[in-house]
Coordinates of C-alpha atoms in Angstrom, one line a residue:
M17 CA 75.4 58.3 8.6
I18 CA 78.9 56.7 8.0
K19 CA 81.4 59.2 6.3
N20 CA 84.1 56.7 5.4
G21 CA 84.2 52.8 4.6
D22 CA 88.2 52.6 5.2
D23 CA 88.0 51.7 8.8
Q24 CA 85.1 49.0 8.1
I25 CA 87.5 47.3 5.4
K26 CA 90.4 47.4 7.7
N27 CA 88.6 45.7 10.5
I28 CA 87.0 43.0 8.3
K29 CA 90.3 42.3 6.5
L30 CA 92.0 42.0 10.0
R31 CA 89.4 39.5 11.1
L32 CA 90.0 37.6 8.0
M33 CA 93.8 37.6 8.2
F34 CA 93.7 36.4 11.7
L35 CA 91.5 33.3 10.7
L36 CA 93.9 32.6 8.0
V37 CA 97.0 32.8 10.3
L38 CA 95.2 30.6 12.8
F39 CA 94.5 27.8 10.1
V40 CA 98.1 27.8 9.0
A41 CA 99.3 27.7 12.7
I42 CA 97.1 24.9 13.5
G43 CA 98.1 22.9 10.4
T44 CA 101.8 23.5 11.1
M45 CA 101.4 22.3 14.7
T46 CA 99.6 19.1 13.9
S47 CA 101.5 18.1 10.7
S48 CA 104.0 15.2 10.8
V49 CA 106.7 14.1 8.3
S50 CA 107.1 10.6 7.2
A51 CA 108.5 9.0 4.1
A52 CA 106.0 8.8 1.3
Q53 CA 106.1 6.0 -1.2
T54 CA 105.5 6.7 -4.9
W55 CA 103.0 4.4 -6.9
N56 CA 103.3 4.8 -10.6
I57 CA 100.2 4.1 -12.7
D58 CA 100.9 2.8 -16.3
N59 CA 99.5 4.6 -19.3
N60 CA 96.0 3.4 -20.3
A61 CA 95.5 1.6 -17.0
D62 CA 91.7 0.8 -16.5
L63 CA 89.7 1.8 -13.4
S64 CA 90.2 -1.5 -11.6
A65 CA 94.0 -1.1 -11.8
I66 CA 94.0 2.4 -10.7
Q67 CA 91.6 1.8 -7.8
S68 CA 93.7 -1.1 -6.7
I69 CA 96.7 1.1 -6.5
I70 CA 95.1 3.8 -4.5
D71 CA 93.4 1.3 -2.1
N72 CA 96.9 -0.3 -1.4
A73 CA 98.7 2.9 -1.1
G74 CA 99.6 4.2 2.4
V75 CA 98.4 7.3 4.0
G76 CA 100.5 10.2 2.7
D77 CA 101.8 8.3 -0.4
I78 CA 102.1 9.8 -3.9
I79 CA 100.1 8.4 -6.9
S80 CA 101.8 9.4 -10.1
F81 CA 100.1 8.9 -13.4
A82 CA 102.0 8.4 -16.6
T83 CA 103.4 11.7 -18.2
D84 CA 100.7 12.9 -20.7
G85 CA 99.0 9.5 -20.3
A86 CA 95.4 8.8 -21.7
Y87 CA 92.8 6.9 -19.4
N88 CA 89.2 6.1 -20.2
L89 CA 87.3 5.1 -17.0
A90 CA 83.8 3.6 -16.6
G91 CA 83.3 4.9 -13.2
S92 CA 84.9 7.0 -10.3
I93 CA 88.3 6.8 -8.7
N94 CA 87.6 6.8 -4.9
I95 CA 89.9 8.5 -2.5
S96 CA 89.3 8.3 1.2
K97 CA 92.8 9.0 2.7
T98 CA 95.7 11.4 2.6
L99 CA 97.4 11.1 -1.0
T100 CA 99.1 13.4 -3.5
I101 CA 97.7 12.6 -6.9
L102 CA 100.0 13.6 -9.6
G103 CA 98.7 13.9 -13.2
N104 CA 101.8 14.9 -15.0
G105 CA 99.6 16.2 -17.8
A106 CA 97.7 13.1 -18.1
T107 CA 94.1 13.2 -19.6
I108 CA 91.3 11.2 -18.1
T109 CA 88.0 10.7 -19.8
G110 CA 85.0 9.7 -17.6
I111 CA 81.4 8.8 -18.4
Q112 CA 78.5 11.1 -19.1
D113 CA 76.8 10.9 -15.8
A114 CA 76.5 13.8 -13.4
N115 CA 76.5 11.6 -10.4
T116 CA 79.7 9.7 -11.4
P117 CA 82.7 12.1 -11.2
I118 CA 86.1 11.1 -12.3
F119 CA 87.5 11.7 -8.7
K120 CA 85.3 11.0 -5.8
L121 CA 86.9 12.0 -2.5
A122 CA 84.7 10.8 0.5
I123 CA 85.4 9.1 3.8
N124 CA 84.6 5.4 4.0
T125 CA 86.7 4.6 7.1
S126 CA 86.1 4.7 10.8
D127 CA 89.2 7.0 11.2
P128 CA 88.3 10.4 9.9
D129 CA 91.9 11.6 10.6
V130 CA 93.2 10.0 7.5
F131 CA 90.7 12.0 5.3
K132 CA 92.9 15.2 4.9
D133 CA 95.8 16.7 3.2
I134 CA 94.6 15.3 -0.2
S135 CA 95.8 17.2 -3.4
I136 CA 95.1 16.6 -7.1
S137 CA 97.1 18.4 -9.6
N138 CA 98.1 18.6 -13.4
F139 CA 95.3 16.7 -15.1
T140 CA 92.7 17.2 -18.1
L141 CA 89.5 15.8 -16.8
N142 CA 86.7 15.3 -19.4
A143 CA 83.2 14.2 -18.0
M144 CA 79.9 15.4 -17.0
S145 CA 81.2 15.9 -13.6
A146 CA 84.9 16.0 -12.7
I147 CA 85.6 16.0 -8.9
T148 CA 83.4 15.7 -5.9
V149 CA 84.7 16.1 -2.3
T150 CA 82.5 15.5 0.8
N151 CA 84.0 16.4 4.2
G152 CA 87.7 16.3 4.9
A153 CA 90.2 18.9 5.4
N154 CA 93.1 20.7 3.5
I155 CA 92.0 19.6 0.1
T156 CA 94.0 21.2 -2.7
L157 CA 92.8 21.0 -6.5
D158 CA 95.5 22.7 -8.7
N159 CA 96.5 23.1 -12.2
L160 CA 93.5 21.3 -13.9
T161 CA 91.7 21.5 -17.2
L162 CA 87.9 20.5 -16.8
T163 CA 85.7 20.1 -19.7
G164 CA 82.0 19.0 -19.2
A165 CA 79.7 17.1 -21.4
N166 CA 77.1 20.0 -21.9
K167 CA 75.9 23.1 -20.1
N168 CA 72.7 21.7 -18.8
N169 CA 74.0 19.2 -16.3
G170 CA 77.1 18.4 -14.3
T171 CA 79.4 20.3 -12.1
G172 CA 83.2 20.7 -12.5
I173 CA 84.0 20.7 -8.7
T174 CA 81.4 19.9 -6.1
A175 CA 82.5 20.3 -2.4
S176 CA 80.4 19.7 0.6
Q177 CA 81.4 20.6 4.2
V178 CA 85.0 20.7 3.4
R179 CA 87.4 22.6 5.8
D180 CA 90.4 24.4 4.1
L181 CA 89.7 23.9 0.4
T182 CA 91.9 25.5 -2.1
I183 CA 90.9 25.6 -5.8
K184 CA 93.5 27.3 -8.1
N185 CA 94.8 27.5 -11.5
V186 CA 91.8 25.5 -12.9
N187 CA 90.4 26.1 -16.4
A188 CA 86.6 24.8 -16.4
S189 CA 84.2 25.0 -19.2
N190 CA 81.0 23.5 -20.7
F191 CA 79.4 22.3 -17.3
R192 CA 76.2 23.8 -15.7
D193 CA 78.3 25.0 -12.7
A194 CA 82.1 25.3 -12.7
I195 CA 82.3 24.9 -8.9
G196 CA 79.7 24.6 -6.2
V197 CA 80.6 24.7 -2.5
G198 CA 78.1 23.9 0.3
G199 CA 79.0 24.5 3.7
G200 CA 82.4 24.1 5.0
N201 CA 85.0 26.7 6.3
N202 CA 88.0 28.5 4.8
T203 CA 87.7 28.3 1.0
V204 CA 90.3 29.7 -1.3
V205 CA 89.5 30.2 -5.0
T206 CA 92.2 31.8 -6.9
N207 CA 93.7 32.4 -10.5
N208 CA 91.1 30.3 -12.2
D209 CA 89.3 30.7 -15.5
F210 CA 85.6 29.5 -15.7
H211 CA 83.9 30.3 -18.9
D212 CA 81.2 28.9 -21.3
L213 CA 78.8 27.6 -18.6
G214 CA 75.1 26.9 -18.3
R215 CA 74.5 28.5 -15.0
N216 CA 77.0 29.5 -12.3
A217 CA 80.8 30.1 -12.6
M218 CA 80.8 29.8 -8.8
S219 CA 78.2 29.1 -6.3
F220 CA 78.4 29.1 -2.4
Y221 CA 75.6 28.1 -0.1
Q222 CA 74.5 26.2 3.2
N223 CA 76.3 28.5 5.8
A224 CA 79.7 28.3 3.8
G225 CA 82.2 30.7 5.7
N226 CA 85.5 32.4 5.2
I227 CA 85.6 32.5 1.4
F228 CA 88.2 34.1 -0.6
V229 CA 87.7 34.6 -4.3
K230 CA 90.6 36.4 -5.8
N231 CA 92.2 37.2 -9.3
N232 CA 89.7 34.8 -11.2
T233 CA 88.3 35.3 -14.7
M234 CA 84.6 34.5 -15.3
N235 CA 83.0 34.7 -18.6
N236 CA 79.9 33.5 -20.4
A237 CA 77.4 32.1 -17.9
Q238 CA 74.2 33.1 -16.1
Y239 CA 75.9 34.0 -12.6
G240 CA 79.5 34.8 -12.1
V241 CA 79.6 34.4 -8.3
F242 CA 76.4 33.4 -6.6
F243 CA 76.0 33.4 -2.7
G244 CA 73.0 31.6 -1.4
G245 CA 72.0 31.4 2.3
G246 CA 73.9 31.8 5.5
V247 CA 77.3 32.8 3.8
K248 CA 79.6 34.8 6.0
Y249 CA 83.1 36.4 5.9
I250 CA 83.7 36.5 2.3
E251 CA 86.1 38.5 0.2
I252 CA 85.9 39.0 -3.5
E253 CA 88.9 40.8 -4.9
G254 CA 90.6 41.5 -8.3
N255 CA 88.3 39.2 -10.4
N256 CA 87.2 39.8 -13.9
I257 CA 83.4 39.0 -14.2
S258 CA 81.9 39.6 -17.8
N259 CA 79.0 38.4 -20.1
M260 CA 76.6 37.2 -17.4
S261 CA 73.2 36.9 -18.8
I262 CA 71.7 37.4 -15.3
V263 CA 74.2 38.8 -12.8
G264 CA 77.9 39.2 -12.4
L265 CA 77.9 39.0 -8.6
A266 CA 75.0 37.9 -6.6
I267 CA 74.3 37.9 -2.8
I268 CA 70.8 36.3 -2.7
K269 CA 70.4 36.5 1.0
S270 CA 71.6 39.0 3.7
C271 CA 75.4 38.2 4.2
N272 CA 77.5 38.7 7.2
N273 CA 80.8 40.6 6.7
A274 CA 81.6 40.8 3.0
I275 CA 84.2 42.8 1.2
I276 CA 83.7 43.1 -2.6
K277 CA 86.6 45.4 -4.0
N278 CA 88.8 46.1 -7.0
N279 CA 86.8 43.8 -9.5
N280 CA 86.1 44.4 -13.2
I281 CA 82.5 43.6 -13.7
I282 CA 81.8 44.5 -17.3
E283 CA 79.0 43.8 -19.8
N284 CA 76.6 41.9 -17.6
N285 CA 72.8 42.1 -17.4
I286 CA 73.0 43.4 -13.8
G287 CA 76.6 43.9 -12.3
I288 CA 75.8 43.3 -8.6
I289 CA 72.7 42.4 -6.8
I290 CA 72.4 42.3 -3.0
K291 CA 68.9 40.8 -2.1
A292 CA 67.0 39.8 1.2
N293 CA 63.7 38.0 1.8
D294 CA 64.6 35.4 -0.7
T295 CA 63.3 31.9 0.5
Q296 CA 64.9 29.6 -2.0
H297 CA 68.5 29.4 -1.1
G298 CA 68.8 28.6 2.7
A299 CA 68.5 30.5 5.8
P300 CA 69.8 34.1 5.8
T301 CA 72.4 35.6 8.0
T302 CA 72.2 39.0 9.4
L303 CA 73.1 41.8 6.9
E304 CA 76.2 43.3 8.5
S305 CA 79.2 45.1 7.2
I306 CA 78.9 44.7 3.5
I307 CA 81.4 46.8 1.6
V308 CA 81.5 47.3 -2.1
S309 CA 84.5 49.5 -3.0
G310 CA 86.8 50.3 -5.8
N311 CA 85.1 48.2 -8.5
N312 CA 84.8 49.1 -12.1
I313 CA 81.3 48.3 -13.1
S314 CA 80.3 49.2 -16.7
K315 CA 78.2 48.3 -19.5
S316 CA 75.5 46.6 -17.4
Y317 CA 72.5 46.3 -19.6
L318 CA 70.0 46.9 -16.6
F319 CA 71.8 48.0 -13.4
G320 CA 75.2 48.5 -12.1
I321 CA 74.1 47.8 -8.6
L322 CA 70.6 46.6 -7.5
L323 CA 69.5 46.4 -3.8
E324 CA 66.3 44.4 -3.5
N325 CA 64.1 44.2 -0.5
I326 CA 66.6 45.6 1.9
I327 CA 64.5 47.8 4.1
Q328 CA 66.0 51.3 5.2
S329 CA 65.8 52.1 8.9
T330 CA 67.4 54.5 11.3
V331 CA 68.7 51.3 13.2
G332 CA 70.7 48.8 11.3
K333 CA 74.1 47.5 10.0
E334 CA 76.5 49.0 7.6
L335 CA 76.1 48.7 3.8
I336 CA 78.9 50.9 2.2
L337 CA 79.0 51.5 -1.5
D338 CA 82.2 53.5 -1.8
N339 CA 84.5 54.7 -4.7
N340 CA 83.2 52.5 -7.4
T341 CA 83.5 53.6 -11.0
F342 CA 80.5 53.4 -13.3
S343 CA 80.1 53.8 -17.0
E344 CA 77.6 53.0 -19.6
N345 CA 75.1 51.0 -17.4
G346 CA 71.3 51.1 -18.0
W347 CA 70.9 52.4 -14.4
R348 CA 73.7 53.0 -12.4
Y349 CA 72.1 52.2 -9.1
A350 CA 68.6 51.3 -7.9
E351 CA 66.7 50.1 -5.0
Y352 CA 63.6 47.9 -5.0
V353 CA 61.5 47.3 -1.9
G354 CA 58.2 45.4 -1.6
G355 CA 57.2 46.1 -5.4
D356 CA 58.2 49.9 -5.4
W357 CA 61.2 51.7 -6.5
W358 CA 62.8 53.7 -3.7
N359 CA 64.5 57.1 -4.5
S360 CA 63.3 60.5 -5.5
T361 CA 60.7 60.5 -8.3
S362 CA 63.3 61.6 -10.8
D363 CA 65.3 58.7 -9.9
Q364 CA 62.8 55.9 -10.6
P365 CA 63.6 53.6 -13.5
S366 CA 60.0 54.0 -14.8
T367 CA 60.6 57.6 -15.8
G368 CA 63.5 56.6 -18.0
K369 CA 67.3 57.4 -17.7
S370 CA 67.2 60.1 -15.2
G371 CA 68.9 61.1 -11.9
W372 CA 71.7 58.4 -11.3
G373 CA 70.9 57.0 -14.6
N374 CA 72.6 59.9 -16.4
E375 CA 76.0 58.9 -14.9
I376 CA 76.5 62.1 -13.0
G377 CA 80.2 61.4 -12.0
N378 CA 81.4 59.3 -9.4
F379 CA 79.2 59.0 -6.3
D380 CA 79.5 57.4 -2.8
V381 CA 76.6 56.0 -1.0
F382 CA 76.8 55.6 2.8
M383 CA 73.5 54.1 4.3
N384 CA 72.4 52.0 7.2
Y385 CA 70.0 49.2 6.5
F386 CA 68.1 47.0 8.7
E387 CA 66.0 43.8 7.8
D388 CA 63.0 44.7 10.0
T389 CA 60.6 41.9 8.9
T390 CA 61.0 38.6 10.5
P391 CA 61.5 35.8 7.9
T392 CA 58.9 33.0 7.9
P393 CA 60.5 30.0 9.4
N394 CA 61.1 27.2 6.9
A395 CA 62.2 23.6 7.2
N396 CA 65.2 22.7 5.0
L397 CA 65.8 18.9 5.1
T398 CA 68.8 17.0 3.9
L399 CA 69.2 13.4 3.6
T400 CA 72.3 11.2 3.5
D401 CA 72.7 7.5 3.4
T402 CA 75.7 5.2 3.8
I403 CA 76.2 1.4 3.8
S404 CA 79.0 -0.5 5.5
T405 CA 80.1 -2.3 2.4
N406 CA 79.5 -2.1 -1.3
V407 CA 80.0 -5.7 -2.0
V408 CA 78.4 -8.6 -0.2
K409 CA 77.7 -12.2 -0.9
N410 CA 74.1 -13.3 -1.1
G411 CA 72.6 -14.0 2.2
G412 CA 75.2 -11.8 3.7
K413 CA 74.5 -8.9 6.0
L414 CA 75.4 -5.1 5.8
I415 CA 74.5 -1.9 7.7
Y416 CA 72.6 0.8 6.1
T417 CA 72.3 4.1 7.9
L418 CA 70.1 7.1 6.9
T419 CA 70.3 10.5 8.3
V420 CA 67.8 13.4 8.0
K421 CA 68.8 16.9 9.2
N422 CA 66.8 20.0 9.2
I423 CA 69.1 22.9 8.5
G424 CA 66.3 25.3 8.4
N425 CA 64.9 27.4 11.0
G426 CA 61.3 26.0 10.9
T427 CA 59.6 22.8 11.9
S428 CA 58.8 20.2 9.1
D429 CA 55.6 18.6 8.4
V430 CA 55.5 14.7 7.9
I431 CA 58.7 13.3 6.3
T432 CA 58.5 10.2 4.3
I433 CA 61.8 8.4 3.4
D434 CA 62.1 5.6 1.0
T435 CA 65.3 3.7 1.8
G436 CA 65.6 2.5 -2.0
L437 CA 65.8 -1.1 -0.9
L438 CA 63.4 -3.6 -2.5
S439 CA 61.9 -6.2 -0.2
S440 CA 62.5 -8.7 -3.3
I441 CA 66.2 -8.3 -2.8
A442 CA 66.7 -8.0 0.9
N443 CA 65.3 -8.1 4.2
S444 CA 65.8 -5.1 6.7
V445 CA 65.7 -5.1 10.4
V446 CA 65.8 -1.9 12.5
T447 CA 68.7 -1.8 14.9
Y448 CA 68.5 1.7 15.8
K449 CA 65.9 4.4 15.3
S450 CA 65.9 7.8 16.9
T451 CA 62.3 8.8 15.9
G452 CA 59.3 7.8 13.7
A453 CA 58.1 4.5 12.3
F454 CA 59.6 1.9 9.9
S455 CA 57.9 -0.6 7.8
N456 CA 57.9 -1.9 4.2
N457 CA 61.3 -0.1 3.7
K458 CA 59.7 3.3 4.4
W459 CA 60.6 5.6 7.3
I460 CA 57.8 8.0 8.5
I461 CA 58.7 11.0 10.7
N462 CA 55.9 13.2 12.0
S463 CA 58.0 16.3 12.1
L464 CA 61.5 17.6 12.7
K465 CA 62.5 20.9 14.4
G466 CA 64.9 23.4 12.9
G467 CA 68.4 22.1 13.8
D468 CA 67.4 18.6 14.7
T469 CA 68.7 15.3 13.3
A470 CA 67.0 11.9 12.9
S471 CA 68.8 8.6 12.3
L472 CA 67.8 5.2 11.2
V473 CA 70.2 2.2 11.4
L474 CA 69.1 -0.9 9.4
E475 CA 70.7 -4.5 9.4
V476 CA 70.2 -5.7 5.9
Q477 CA 70.3 -9.3 4.7
T478 CA 70.5 -9.8 1.0
K479 CA 68.4 -12.6 -0.8
K480 CA 69.1 -11.9 -4.4
S481 CA 72.3 -11.7 -6.4
G482 CA 73.0 -8.8 -8.7
T483 CA 73.9 -5.1 -8.9
K484 CA 71.6 -2.5 -7.5
N485 CA 71.8 1.2 -7.3
I486 CA 70.3 2.1 -3.7
I487 CA 68.7 5.6 -4.2
S488 CA 66.9 6.9 -1.1
T489 CA 64.3 9.6 -1.4
L490 CA 62.7 12.2 1.1
K491 CA 59.4 13.8 0.6
T492 CA 57.4 16.6 2.4
S493 CA 54.6 18.8 1.3
T494 CA 57.5 21.2 0.1
Q495 CA 60.3 18.8 -0.6
N496 CA 60.9 16.0 -3.0
D497 CA 64.6 15.1 -2.9
T498 CA 66.7 12.2 -3.9
S499 CA 69.9 11.3 -2.3
T500 CA 73.0 12.4 -4.4
N501 CA 75.6 10.0 -5.5
P502 CA 73.6 6.7 -5.5
T503 CA 75.1 3.8 -3.6
K504 CA 76.1 0.9 -5.9
L505 CA 75.6 -2.4 -4.1
T506 CA 76.9 -5.5 -5.6
V507 CA 75.5 -8.9 -4.4
N508 CA 77.6 -11.8 -5.5
K509 CA 76.1 -15.2 -6.1
D510 CA 75.9 -17.8 -3.2
I511 CA 76.6 -21.2 -4.8
K512 CA 77.6 -24.2 -2.5
V513 CA 77.8 -27.4 -4.5
S514 CA 78.9 -30.7 -3.2
S515 CA 78.8 -34.2 -4.8
S516 CA 79.1 -37.8 -3.5
N517 CA 79.1 -41.2 -5.5
A518 CA 77.4 -44.5 -4.5
F519 CA 78.1 -47.9 -6.0
S520 CA 75.5 -50.6 -5.8
A521 CA 78.0 -53.4 -5.5
N522 CA 81.8 -53.8 -5.1
K523 CA 81.8 -57.3 -6.6
V524 CA 79.9 -58.5 -9.6
K525 CA 79.8 -61.4 -12.1
R526 CA 81.0 -61.0 -15.5
N527 CA 78.3 -60.0 -18.0
K528 CA 76.2 -58.6 -15.1
Y529 CA 75.3 -55.1 -14.0
F530 CA 75.9 -52.7 -11.1
Y531 CA 74.7 -49.1 -10.6
I532 CA 76.8 -45.8 -9.9
T533 CA 74.6 -43.0 -8.5
T534 CA 76.1 -39.5 -8.4
T535 CA 74.3 -37.0 -6.0
I536 CA 74.9 -33.3 -6.4
K537 CA 73.6 -30.8 -3.8
N538 CA 73.5 -27.1 -3.9
T539 CA 72.9 -25.7 -0.5
G540 CA 73.5 -22.0 -1.6
L541 CA 71.0 -19.3 -2.4
D542 CA 71.7 -19.2 -6.1
N543 CA 71.5 -21.6 -9.1
S544 CA 74.9 -23.1 -10.0
S545 CA 76.4 -22.4 -13.4
T546 CA 77.0 -25.2 -15.9
F547 CA 79.7 -27.8 -15.0
N548 CA 80.6 -31.5 -15.9
S549 CA 80.5 -35.0 -14.3
K550 CA 82.8 -37.4 -16.3
I551 CA 82.9 -41.2 -15.9
A552 CA 86.2 -43.0 -16.6
T553 CA 86.4 -46.8 -16.3
T554 CA 88.9 -49.6 -17.1
K555 CA 88.4 -51.8 -20.3
G556 CA 86.5 -54.4 -18.2
L557 CA 83.6 -52.1 -17.5
K558 CA 81.1 -50.4 -19.9
V559 CA 78.3 -47.8 -19.2
A560 CA 75.2 -49.5 -20.6
A561 CA 72.5 -47.1 -19.8
V562 CA 71.9 -43.8 -18.0
S563 CA 68.8 -42.3 -16.3
K564 CA 67.2 -39.2 -17.6
S565 CA 67.7 -35.8 -15.9
S566 CA 66.0 -32.4 -16.6
Y567 CA 69.1 -30.8 -15.3
A568 CA 71.8 -32.6 -17.1
S569 CA 72.5 -34.4 -20.5
Y570 CA 74.8 -37.4 -21.2
N571 CA 77.4 -37.7 -23.9
K572 CA 78.0 -41.4 -24.5
K573 CA 81.1 -41.0 -26.5
S574 CA 82.9 -39.0 -23.9
Q575 CA 81.2 -40.6 -21.0
T576 CA 80.4 -37.0 -19.7
W577 CA 77.4 -35.6 -18.0
T578 CA 76.8 -31.8 -18.7
V579 CA 75.1 -30.4 -15.7
K580 CA 73.2 -27.3 -17.0
K581 CA 72.6 -26.0 -13.4
V582 CA 71.8 -27.3 -9.8
P583 CA 69.0 -25.1 -8.5
A584 CA 69.4 -23.3 -5.3
K585 CA 68.5 -25.4 -2.3
K586 CA 68.1 -28.4 -4.7
T587 CA 69.5 -32.0 -5.1
I588 CA 69.9 -33.9 -8.5
T589 CA 70.8 -37.5 -9.1
L590 CA 72.6 -38.9 -12.0
K591 CA 72.3 -42.7 -12.2
M592 CA 74.3 -45.0 -14.5
K593 CA 74.0 -48.7 -15.3
V594 CA 77.5 -50.4 -15.7
K595 CA 78.1 -53.7 -17.2
A596 CA 81.1 -55.9 -16.1
T597 CA 82.6 -57.4 -19.4
K598 CA 86.0 -58.7 -18.0
T599 CA 87.0 -60.5 -15.0
G600 CA 89.6 -59.2 -12.5
T601 CA 89.8 -55.9 -10.5
Q602 CA 88.2 -53.2 -12.5
K603 CA 88.2 -49.4 -11.6
V604 CA 85.7 -46.5 -11.9
K605 CA 86.8 -42.8 -11.6
V606 CA 84.1 -40.2 -11.3
T607 CA 85.1 -36.5 -11.5
T608 CA 82.2 -33.9 -10.7
N609 CA 82.8 -30.2 -10.8
G610 CA 86.6 -30.9 -10.5
K611 CA 86.3 -33.3 -7.5
S612 CA 87.3 -36.9 -8.4
Q613 CA 86.6 -40.3 -6.6
T614 CA 88.0 -43.6 -7.8
K615 CA 86.4 -47.1 -6.9
S616 CA 87.5 -50.6 -7.3
V617 CA 85.0 -53.3 -8.5
K618 CA 86.0 -56.9 -8.5
V619 CA 84.6 -58.8 -11.6
V620 CA 84.4 -62.6 -11.1
K621 CA 83.1 -65.6 -13.4

């Protein structure tokens, strides 16, 4: 039995403070000072103009939007290097597509050192999804107003594997989730207002660690703060969480080192739930040193605190519920293990509001718990895909890389990955494959052990122009996943048109005829667009007749051929019969697709 939780709180806080000091010290030692250039973006600039400025800016430069400017964008602003983005009160309206955020921060360079120290501040962003961040370090999102399209789709801020992420002074509403943080280390979420959401105010998952959630307001969603699998070293302090239709604060896996203190958790269906043996949200960590202390938990419709499937044992790790204040809850405290309510008979909810349910004054619970069942190993696969370039000329080549990771603790069954490439638009050749078999744009892996990674690198040669979203998919007997953030590939047309002119004679008698033959070749992979071939002669020559062509028509008045198209890999011939009407040296000028050739013809008696 543990008599006091204060020492536990102090020990965990010391560990958390040490990690924060270490991160600050490392950042100080590695930072450098250089002159930053400011790039101004005009009011109402379109996406192309904004992206061009960002692409041309140097590492560490400042991008400044017009004060209180207004922008409507048809896609994402891509950022992949150190920049300071100043909104100055500007409003950006994006499109209603959850996979197309207004700001998309992701590395697309071979030098990952430039993808850090990025900040975005002082904007109003209106879109189905506002900001996504993938990888990177020291990312700051500050003083933002985010408004989603509806409560059933989209996320205000999505972060994946980010180190040193700060989200502060953000007002987010009308998304499915205000923020979602997967993996990464050292995340600070402070002084935000997340409200009127379809699912989560905040969610953390995929082994995210060192999470600090402080002084936020969360209202009107399903979950206030949701922790999935593998989260560790978390501190939730001084938050106001209210009107959650499911749970105010949910730890839906065993969690390693957590402090939940001094929060107001009011008018939720369940105030706090700590649950083990859940298989839906990633691999668990060991339940160790969870301290719930000094919280005001009131007006919970069902339970103030619910512990679910945490099996009590004489050997275990600390779970301390200490000095919390309860009032007007359905049941103040309950445990649920393996389908049965655990407590004395008088404290079972099935008997009505008795025991703890009667609010018998403040109480302290000091217990040791140990998860004495071994979780069933489960595979949990992730799929990522990247291409070396998003724009290529038809017939050009690019590198397409697919990576499958098993972040679970079990071995998968057969994995089928569809690359998303169609054989009608490109040919693919394997340049590297760590395992499995590849054919017909499908990659088959017999199995992948927990913690293992498989890679496939393809050299892709395009054979059809146009724009295509490449969406890879992964299927097993238990998973059916589609890659997030579809890759847009633009294949520009390959048109290579050349022309030449041939004259049947350079000397001809008056009132006789000679022939001009224009040969036009397209050696490219795509049909040409429409162009002209114009004939200009001196007065002593006259075009008498022309041959017919299925690809061109002739205007006698303007002496101009209109070439509708030259098919890919084809040659067309335009033939004209010319009459010599006046003696002397006459000239013919043929201008085809902007290229001219002049020829002299001598007319004799």
